[in-house]
Amino acid sequence: MFDPNPIQAKLLKAVQNLASDNARLIDQSRTGDNQQLSPMALAHLDIGRRTRENLEAIATAVGVPKSVIDYTRASGERGHRWQPGQPLLSTESIDRDTLLRGHLRAVAQLQTMAGVGAAFSQQGTLPRDGFAAFRRVMGVTWQRVGAVGHALGLTTVEQQHAWQPTDSPWTDHVARTMATLDRTALMTRWRAVVETNFATVSMPVMVLQAAGITPDDINRQLPVLPDRMVELAAAALEPDPVMREKGGAGIDAAIEATGADSQTEFEPTDHRPASHPDRYRGPDMGPGP
């Protein structure tokens, strides 16, 4: 029997209820002789699927066995809503070292994302809307990584190791990675970030917040804010030592040009569930697990 902690239970509840919502959307959209889903319904089902996959990835990152996730999703697809205390049978066990390695990879991916933003800005004129989209996605990814670190209960030593696992600064590793990318590869990575559907990455973070993880909890996990990460990465990419000392002044100017606050956050009211069957319904988080 798997006994989830409150954060794990909240994630599983969202997975199951979202799967149930999607199944109900399919049933409601197929009426009478018309068994074809509308383009809008298909689009929202796709958003729901990707949101659920993000929720499942976070559940895995905080120690929920795959068999439990699969069973919970299947229960939702059969139309069953989450019930507190429902039995979750599993004999799997996930050791802490596996979870820590996964978190280390997530931090490295966040740092690389900062490098992508810094490197792309050096290619020429930076579109305001593109950089704003980048900041939104990186900001919510930063929150997700910090929230998972909190859920894992990282020690100070584990936090420091995740942020900088070697003697070299993390910005040096990012700079070396960026040096291996040609313009096409860099553009591919940039577009993968800015074209991310924001609902699919922000709703899972909302679930973590609903589970009780606060901004302060997240801030304690990560020593550098998202925008500053991009500035530091930009400085590491500068061939001129003088520019490196300035800490990415060009990126700072680009951030100021967006007119947004220095810490990127999502608006919790951006993607509210709707009653119309063709409109996307976010996961039911509810007042409790």
mmCIF file of C-alpha atoms in Angstrom:
data_model
loop_
_atom_site.group_PDB
_atom_site.id
_atom_site.type_symbol
_atom_site.label_atom_id
_atom_site.label_comp_id
_atom_site.label_asym_id
_atom_site.label_seq_id
_atom_site.Cartn_x
_atom_site.Cartn_y
_atom_site.Cartn_z
ATOM 1 C CA MET A 1 0.000 0.000 0.000
ATOM 2 C CA PHE A 2 1.316 3.440 -0.955
ATOM 3 C CA ASP A 3 0.492 6.157 1.564
ATOM 4 C CA PRO A 4 1.038 9.542 -0.146
ATOM 5 C CA ASN A 5 2.092 12.597 1.785
ATOM 6 C CA PRO A 6 -0.091 15.731 1.336
ATOM 7 C CA ILE A 7 1.912 17.038 -1.643
ATOM 8 C CA GLN A 8 1.874 13.673 -3.404
ATOM 9 C CA ALA A 9 -1.844 13.289 -2.718
ATOM 10 C CA LYS A 10 -2.578 16.717 -4.197
ATOM 11 C CA LEU A 11 -0.671 15.834 -7.372
ATOM 12 C CA LEU A 12 -2.423 12.473 -7.704
ATOM 13 C CA LYS A 13 -5.789 14.127 -7.165
ATOM 14 C CA ALA A 14 -5.050 16.566 -9.990
ATOM 15 C CA VAL A 15 -3.914 13.745 -12.293
ATOM 16 C CA GLN A 16 -7.029 11.661 -11.666
ATOM 17 C CA ASN A 17 -9.525 14.518 -11.869
ATOM 18 C CA LEU A 18 -7.937 15.921 -15.013
ATOM 19 C CA ALA A 19 -8.108 12.494 -16.654
ATOM 20 C CA SER A 20 -11.753 12.320 -15.589
ATOM 21 C CA ASP A 21 -12.455 15.813 -16.973
ATOM 22 C CA ASN A 22 -10.941 14.858 -20.319
ATOM 23 C CA ALA A 23 -12.984 11.666 -20.495
ATOM 24 C CA ARG A 24 -16.148 13.648 -19.752
ATOM 25 C CA LEU A 25 -15.236 16.220 -22.406
ATOM 26 C CA ILE A 26 -14.999 13.452 -24.990
ATOM 27 C CA ASP A 27 -18.396 12.060 -23.967
ATOM 28 C CA GLN A 28 -20.057 15.498 -24.006
ATOM 29 C CA SER A 29 -18.574 16.417 -27.368
ATOM 30 C CA ARG A 30 -19.818 13.260 -29.074
ATOM 31 C CA THR A 31 -23.542 13.783 -29.227
ATOM 32 C CA GLY A 32 -26.139 12.109 -31.430
ATOM 33 C CA ASP A 33 -24.840 11.085 -34.826
ATOM 34 C CA ASN A 34 -21.858 13.407 -34.570
ATOM 35 C CA GLN A 35 -18.975 11.389 -33.131
ATOM 36 C CA GLN A 36 -16.289 13.815 -34.293
ATOM 37 C CA LEU A 37 -14.700 16.125 -31.752
ATOM 38 C CA SER A 38 -14.599 19.797 -32.647
ATOM 39 C CA PRO A 39 -11.202 21.402 -33.299
ATOM 40 C CA MET A 40 -11.597 23.393 -30.084
ATOM 41 C CA ALA A 41 -12.316 20.258 -28.089
ATOM 42 C CA LEU A 42 -9.311 18.513 -29.609
ATOM 43 C CA ALA A 43 -7.094 21.474 -28.755
ATOM 44 C CA HIS A 44 -8.247 21.523 -25.132
ATOM 45 C CA LEU A 45 -7.849 17.765 -24.837
ATOM 46 C CA ASP A 46 -4.264 18.188 -26.006
ATOM 47 C CA ILE A 47 -3.659 20.902 -23.412
ATOM 48 C CA GLY A 48 -5.199 18.682 -20.771
ATOM 49 C CA ARG A 49 -3.016 15.744 -21.814
ATOM 50 C CA ARG A 50 0.180 17.794 -21.674
ATOM 51 C CA THR A 51 -0.806 19.333 -18.341
ATOM 52 C CA ARG A 52 -1.453 15.862 -16.933
ATOM 53 C CA GLU A 53 1.914 14.641 -18.230
ATOM 54 C CA ASN A 54 3.611 17.545 -16.426
ATOM 55 C CA LEU A 55 1.739 16.698 -13.255
ATOM 56 C CA GLU A 56 2.834 13.076 -13.564
ATOM 57 C CA ALA A 57 6.448 14.128 -14.099
ATOM 58 C CA ILE A 58 6.339 16.199 -10.911
ATOM 59 C CA ALA A 59 4.696 13.336 -9.017
ATOM 60 C CA THR A 60 7.541 11.072 -10.149
ATOM 61 C CA ALA A 61 10.090 13.710 -9.094
ATOM 62 C CA VAL A 62 8.689 13.788 -5.545
ATOM 63 C CA GLY A 63 8.652 10.021 -5.114
ATOM 64 C CA VAL A 64 5.309 8.677 -6.353
ATOM 65 C CA PRO A 65 5.786 5.195 -7.907
ATOM 66 C CA LYS A 66 4.922 4.883 -11.593
ATOM 67 C CA SER A 67 2.413 2.099 -10.893
ATOM 68 C CA VAL A 68 0.472 4.434 -8.582
ATOM 69 C CA ILE A 69 0.470 7.203 -11.194
ATOM 70 C CA ASP A 70 -0.698 4.797 -13.910
ATOM 71 C CA TYR A 71 -3.482 3.425 -11.715
ATOM 72 C CA THR A 72 -4.642 6.906 -10.703
ATOM 73 C CA ARG A 73 -4.747 8.089 -14.322
ATOM 74 C CA ALA A 74 -6.649 4.980 -15.410
ATOM 75 C CA SER A 75 -9.191 5.497 -12.629
ATOM 76 C CA GLY A 76 -9.823 9.013 -13.888
ATOM 77 C CA GLU A 77 -10.161 7.821 -17.478
ATOM 78 C CA ARG A 78 -12.879 5.431 -16.279
ATOM 79 C CA GLY A 79 -14.753 8.447 -14.891
ATOM 80 C CA HIS A 80 -13.862 8.087 -11.218
ATOM 81 C CA ARG A 81 -13.057 11.280 -9.300
ATOM 82 C CA TRP A 82 -10.385 11.359 -6.613
ATOM 83 C CA GLN A 83 -11.518 10.268 -3.168
ATOM 84 C CA PRO A 84 -9.389 11.073 -0.098
ATOM 85 C CA GLY A 85 -7.973 7.902 1.392
ATOM 86 C CA GLN A 86 -8.619 5.760 -1.684
ATOM 87 C CA PRO A 87 -6.365 2.675 -1.701
ATOM 88 C CA LEU A 88 -3.185 2.939 -3.743
ATOM 89 C CA LEU A 89 -1.609 -0.468 -4.095
ATOM 90 C CA SER A 90 2.100 -0.557 -4.884
ATOM 91 C CA THR A 91 5.145 -2.544 -3.848
ATOM 92 C CA GLU A 92 7.554 -0.132 -5.553
ATOM 93 C CA SER A 93 10.033 1.879 -3.568
ATOM 94 C CA ILE A 94 12.025 4.858 -4.857
ATOM 95 C CA ASP A 95 15.312 5.507 -3.093
ATOM 96 C CA ARG A 96 16.337 9.043 -2.230
ATOM 97 C CA ASP A 97 19.463 8.951 -4.381
ATOM 98 C CA THR A 98 17.293 8.438 -7.468
ATOM 99 C CA LEU A 99 15.152 11.443 -6.543
ATOM 100 C CA LEU A 100 18.216 13.598 -5.894
ATOM 101 C CA ARG A 101 19.717 12.672 -9.269
ATOM 102 C CA GLY A 102 16.462 13.633 -10.937
ATOM 103 C CA HIS A 103 16.431 16.971 -9.131
ATOM 104 C CA LEU A 104 20.032 17.632 -10.111
ATOM 105 C CA ARG A 105 19.079 17.098 -13.780
ATOM 106 C CA ALA A 106 16.115 19.472 -13.409
ATOM 107 C CA VAL A 107 18.340 22.203 -11.959
ATOM 108 C CA ALA A 108 20.861 21.702 -14.779
ATOM 109 C CA GLN A 109 18.069 21.997 -17.355
ATOM 110 C CA LEU A 110 16.909 25.244 -15.724
ATOM 111 C CA GLN A 111 20.443 26.614 -15.874
ATOM 112 C CA THR A 112 20.728 25.605 -19.516
ATOM 113 C CA MET A 113 17.446 27.398 -20.215
ATOM 114 C CA ALA A 114 19.022 30.551 -18.801
ATOM 115 C CA GLY A 115 21.923 30.024 -21.194
ATOM 116 C CA VAL A 116 19.560 29.683 -24.141
ATOM 117 C CA GLY A 117 17.937 33.015 -23.291
ATOM 118 C CA ALA A 118 21.334 34.684 -22.914
ATOM 119 C CA ALA A 119 22.781 33.195 -26.107
ATOM 120 C CA PHE A 120 19.728 33.950 -28.211
ATOM 121 C CA SER A 121 19.742 37.583 -27.116
ATOM 122 C CA GLN A 122 23.254 37.896 -28.527
ATOM 123 C CA GLN A 123 22.094 36.876 -32.007
ATOM 124 C CA GLY A 124 20.614 40.295 -32.763
ATOM 125 C CA THR A 125 17.429 42.235 -32.059
ATOM 126 C CA LEU A 126 15.436 40.508 -29.350
ATOM 127 C CA PRO A 127 11.659 40.562 -29.999
ATOM 128 C CA ARG A 128 9.862 41.973 -26.975
ATOM 129 C CA ASP A 129 7.019 39.458 -27.128
ATOM 130 C CA GLY A 130 9.430 36.554 -27.556
ATOM 131 C CA PHE A 131 11.540 37.516 -24.561
ATOM 132 C CA ALA A 132 8.423 38.119 -22.463
ATOM 133 C CA ALA A 133 7.231 34.588 -23.319
ATOM 134 C CA PHE A 134 10.663 33.219 -22.457
ATOM 135 C CA ARG A 135 10.630 34.945 -19.086
ATOM 136 C CA ARG A 136 7.171 33.618 -18.252
ATOM 137 C CA VAL A 137 8.101 30.030 -19.036
ATOM 138 C CA MET A 138 11.485 30.219 -17.331
ATOM 139 C CA GLY A 139 9.911 31.879 -14.299
ATOM 140 C CA VAL A 140 7.339 29.153 -13.815
ATOM 141 C CA THR A 141 9.977 26.463 -14.476
ATOM 142 C CA TRP A 142 12.113 28.054 -11.767
ATOM 143 C CA GLN A 143 9.147 27.872 -9.389
ATOM 144 C CA ARG A 144 8.568 24.229 -10.281
ATOM 145 C CA VAL A 145 12.189 23.247 -9.620
ATOM 146 C CA GLY A 146 12.202 25.093 -6.317
ATOM 147 C CA ALA A 147 8.894 23.560 -5.270
ATOM 148 C CA VAL A 148 10.162 20.046 -5.974
ATOM 149 C CA GLY A 149 13.312 20.779 -3.974
ATOM 150 C CA HIS A 150 11.130 21.836 -1.057
ATOM 151 C CA ALA A 151 8.960 18.734 -1.396
ATOM 152 C CA LEU A 152 12.088 16.575 -1.246
ATOM 153 C CA GLY A 153 13.166 18.289 1.958
ATOM 154 C CA LEU A 154 16.664 18.975 0.674
ATOM 155 C CA THR A 155 19.399 19.663 3.179
ATOM 156 C CA THR A 156 21.612 22.723 2.718
ATOM 157 C CA VAL A 157 24.379 20.487 1.372
ATOM 158 C CA GLU A 158 21.986 18.821 -1.092
ATOM 159 C CA GLN A 159 20.738 22.219 -2.276
ATOM 160 C CA GLN A 160 24.275 23.452 -2.860
ATOM 161 C CA HIS A 161 25.268 20.273 -4.693
ATOM 162 C CA ALA A 162 22.216 20.456 -6.950
ATOM 163 C CA TRP A 163 22.981 24.064 -7.862
ATOM 164 C CA GLN A 164 26.702 23.521 -8.442
ATOM 165 C CA PRO A 165 27.642 19.820 -8.502
ATOM 166 C CA THR A 166 31.310 20.412 -9.485
ATOM 167 C CA ASP A 167 34.058 22.832 -8.537
ATOM 168 C CA SER A 168 33.387 24.836 -11.717
ATOM 169 C CA PRO A 169 30.732 27.575 -11.600
ATOM 170 C CA TRP A 170 27.429 26.544 -13.144
ATOM 171 C CA THR A 171 27.752 29.385 -15.639
ATOM 172 C CA ASP A 172 30.928 27.811 -17.050
ATOM 173 C CA HIS A 173 29.066 24.581 -17.757
ATOM 174 C CA VAL A 174 26.277 26.534 -19.424
ATOM 175 C CA ALA A 175 28.754 28.502 -21.544
ATOM 176 C CA ARG A 176 30.384 25.281 -22.753
ATOM 177 C CA THR A 177 26.983 23.857 -23.664
ATOM 178 C CA MET A 178 26.012 26.978 -25.590
ATOM 179 C CA ALA A 179 29.336 26.859 -27.468
ATOM 180 C CA THR A 180 28.321 23.483 -28.964
ATOM 181 C CA LEU A 181 25.119 24.891 -30.498
ATOM 182 C CA ASP A 182 24.997 26.376 -33.969
ATOM 183 C CA ARG A 183 22.418 29.049 -34.813
ATOM 184 C CA THR A 184 19.830 26.490 -35.947
ATOM 185 C CA ALA A 185 20.174 24.379 -32.807
ATOM 186 C CA LEU A 186 19.943 27.484 -30.628
ATOM 187 C CA MET A 187 16.823 28.643 -32.449
ATOM 188 C CA THR A 188 15.255 25.205 -31.942
ATOM 189 C CA ARG A 189 15.847 25.383 -28.206
ATOM 190 C CA TRP A 190 14.596 28.970 -28.002
ATOM 191 C CA ARG A 191 11.391 28.141 -29.843
ATOM 192 C CA ALA A 192 10.812 25.100 -27.638
ATOM 193 C CA VAL A 193 10.653 27.484 -24.672
ATOM 194 C CA VAL A 194 8.744 30.446 -26.101
ATOM 195 C CA GLU A 195 6.171 28.261 -27.879
ATOM 196 C CA THR A 196 5.327 26.314 -24.727
ATOM 197 C CA ASN A 197 1.641 26.496 -23.896
ATOM 198 C CA PHE A 198 1.698 28.366 -20.608
ATOM 199 C CA ALA A 199 -1.302 26.567 -19.132
ATOM 200 C CA THR A 200 0.443 23.207 -19.368
ATOM 201 C CA VAL A 201 3.389 24.353 -17.236
ATOM 202 C CA SER A 202 1.682 26.822 -14.894
ATOM 203 C CA MET A 203 -1.205 24.659 -13.687
ATOM 204 C CA PRO A 204 1.056 21.986 -12.139
ATOM 205 C CA VAL A 205 2.827 24.719 -10.180
ATOM 206 C CA MET A 206 -0.579 25.969 -9.013
ATOM 207 C CA VAL A 207 -1.259 22.448 -7.720
ATOM 208 C CA LEU A 208 1.992 22.529 -5.748
ATOM 209 C CA GLN A 209 1.024 25.908 -4.309
ATOM 210 C CA ALA A 210 -2.409 24.566 -3.406
ATOM 211 C CA ALA A 211 -0.594 21.761 -1.581
ATOM 212 C CA GLY A 212 0.929 24.391 0.693
ATOM 213 C CA ILE A 213 4.265 25.220 -0.948
ATOM 214 C CA THR A 214 4.821 28.960 -0.594
ATOM 215 C CA PRO A 215 7.001 31.430 -2.554
ATOM 216 C CA ASP A 216 9.313 31.582 0.465
ATOM 217 C CA ASP A 217 9.693 27.783 0.356
ATOM 218 C CA ILE A 218 10.710 28.046 -3.294
ATOM 219 C CA ASN A 219 13.070 31.004 -2.748
ATOM 220 C CA ARG A 220 14.954 29.069 -0.088
ATOM 221 C CA GLN A 221 15.742 26.306 -2.584
ATOM 222 C CA LEU A 222 17.273 28.365 -5.400
ATOM 223 C CA PRO A 223 19.942 31.001 -4.693
ATOM 224 C CA VAL A 224 19.440 33.080 -7.860
ATOM 225 C CA LEU A 225 16.239 34.527 -9.356
ATOM 226 C CA PRO A 226 15.399 33.652 -13.002
ATOM 227 C CA ASP A 227 16.288 37.001 -14.559
ATOM 228 C CA ARG A 228 19.574 37.124 -12.684
ATOM 229 C CA MET A 229 20.358 33.614 -13.906
ATOM 230 C CA VAL A 230 20.065 34.871 -17.484
ATOM 231 C CA GLU A 231 22.267 37.873 -16.691
ATOM 232 C CA LEU A 232 24.960 35.646 -15.172
ATOM 233 C CA ALA A 233 24.797 33.234 -18.092
ATOM 234 C CA ALA A 234 25.134 36.167 -20.507
ATOM 235 C CA ALA A 235 28.212 37.381 -18.649
ATOM 236 C CA ALA A 236 29.790 33.919 -18.937
ATOM 237 C CA LEU A 237 29.209 33.976 -22.707
ATOM 238 C CA GLU A 238 31.046 37.283 -23.157
ATOM 239 C CA PRO A 239 34.533 36.891 -24.676
ATOM 240 C CA ASP A 240 35.560 40.268 -23.227
ATOM 241 C CA PRO A 241 36.534 39.984 -19.517
ATOM 242 C CA VAL A 242 35.342 43.564 -18.967
ATOM 243 C CA MET A 243 31.857 42.652 -20.198
ATOM 244 C CA ARG A 244 31.872 39.522 -18.055
ATOM 245 C CA GLU A 245 32.479 41.712 -15.013
ATOM 246 C CA LYS A 246 29.447 43.820 -15.896
ATOM 247 C CA GLY A 247 27.228 40.787 -15.426
ATOM 248 C CA GLY A 248 25.267 40.763 -18.657
ATOM 249 C CA ALA A 249 24.272 44.401 -18.930
ATOM 250 C CA GLY A 250 22.694 43.814 -22.333
ATOM 251 C CA ILE A 251 20.323 41.208 -20.922
ATOM 252 C CA ASP A 252 19.416 43.510 -18.064
ATOM 253 C CA ALA A 253 18.464 46.178 -20.599
ATOM 254 C CA ALA A 254 16.378 43.664 -22.537
ATOM 255 C CA ILE A 255 14.538 42.680 -19.377
ATOM 256 C CA GLU A 256 13.840 46.326 -18.567
ATOM 257 C CA ALA A 257 12.504 46.819 -22.097
ATOM 258 C CA THR A 258 9.779 44.236 -21.504
ATOM 259 C CA GLY A 259 8.288 46.453 -18.814
ATOM 260 C CA ALA A 260 7.739 43.431 -16.550
ATOM 261 C CA ASP A 261 8.766 42.852 -12.949
ATOM 262 C CA SER A 262 12.157 41.340 -12.245
ATOM 263 C CA GLN A 263 10.736 38.057 -10.986
ATOM 264 C CA THR A 264 8.582 36.292 -13.536
ATOM 265 C CA GLU A 265 5.403 34.855 -12.080
ATOM 266 C CA PHE A 266 2.204 33.529 -13.562
ATOM 267 C CA GLU A 267 -1.233 34.860 -12.818
ATOM 268 C CA PRO A 268 -3.282 32.211 -10.985
ATOM 269 C CA THR A 269 -6.445 33.436 -12.716
ATOM 270 C CA ASP A 270 -5.076 33.026 -16.255
ATOM 271 C CA HIS A 271 -6.641 29.652 -16.977
ATOM 272 C CA ARG A 272 -9.735 29.122 -14.902
ATOM 273 C CA PRO A 273 -11.880 26.034 -15.481
ATOM 274 C CA ALA A 274 -14.932 26.725 -17.633
ATOM 275 C CA SER A 275 -18.374 25.142 -17.782
ATOM 276 C CA HIS A 276 -18.606 24.882 -21.578
ATOM 277 C CA PRO A 277 -17.662 21.357 -22.750
ATOM 278 C CA ASP A 278 -15.393 22.784 -25.478
ATOM 279 C CA ARG A 279 -13.388 24.894 -23.038
ATOM 280 C CA TYR A 280 -10.354 23.667 -21.184
ATOM 281 C CA ARG A 281 -10.929 22.570 -17.611
ATOM 282 C CA GLY A 282 -7.983 22.731 -15.284
ATOM 283 C CA PRO A 283 -7.354 20.033 -12.675
ATOM 284 C CA ASP A 284 -9.717 20.102 -9.692
ATOM 285 C CA MET A 285 -7.378 20.901 -6.808
ATOM 286 C CA GLY A 286 -10.056 21.379 -4.188
ATOM 287 C CA PRO A 287 -9.567 22.379 -0.547
ATOM 288 C CA GLY A 288 -7.825 19.173 0.513
ATOM 289 C CA PRO A 289 -5.937 16.120 -0.750
#
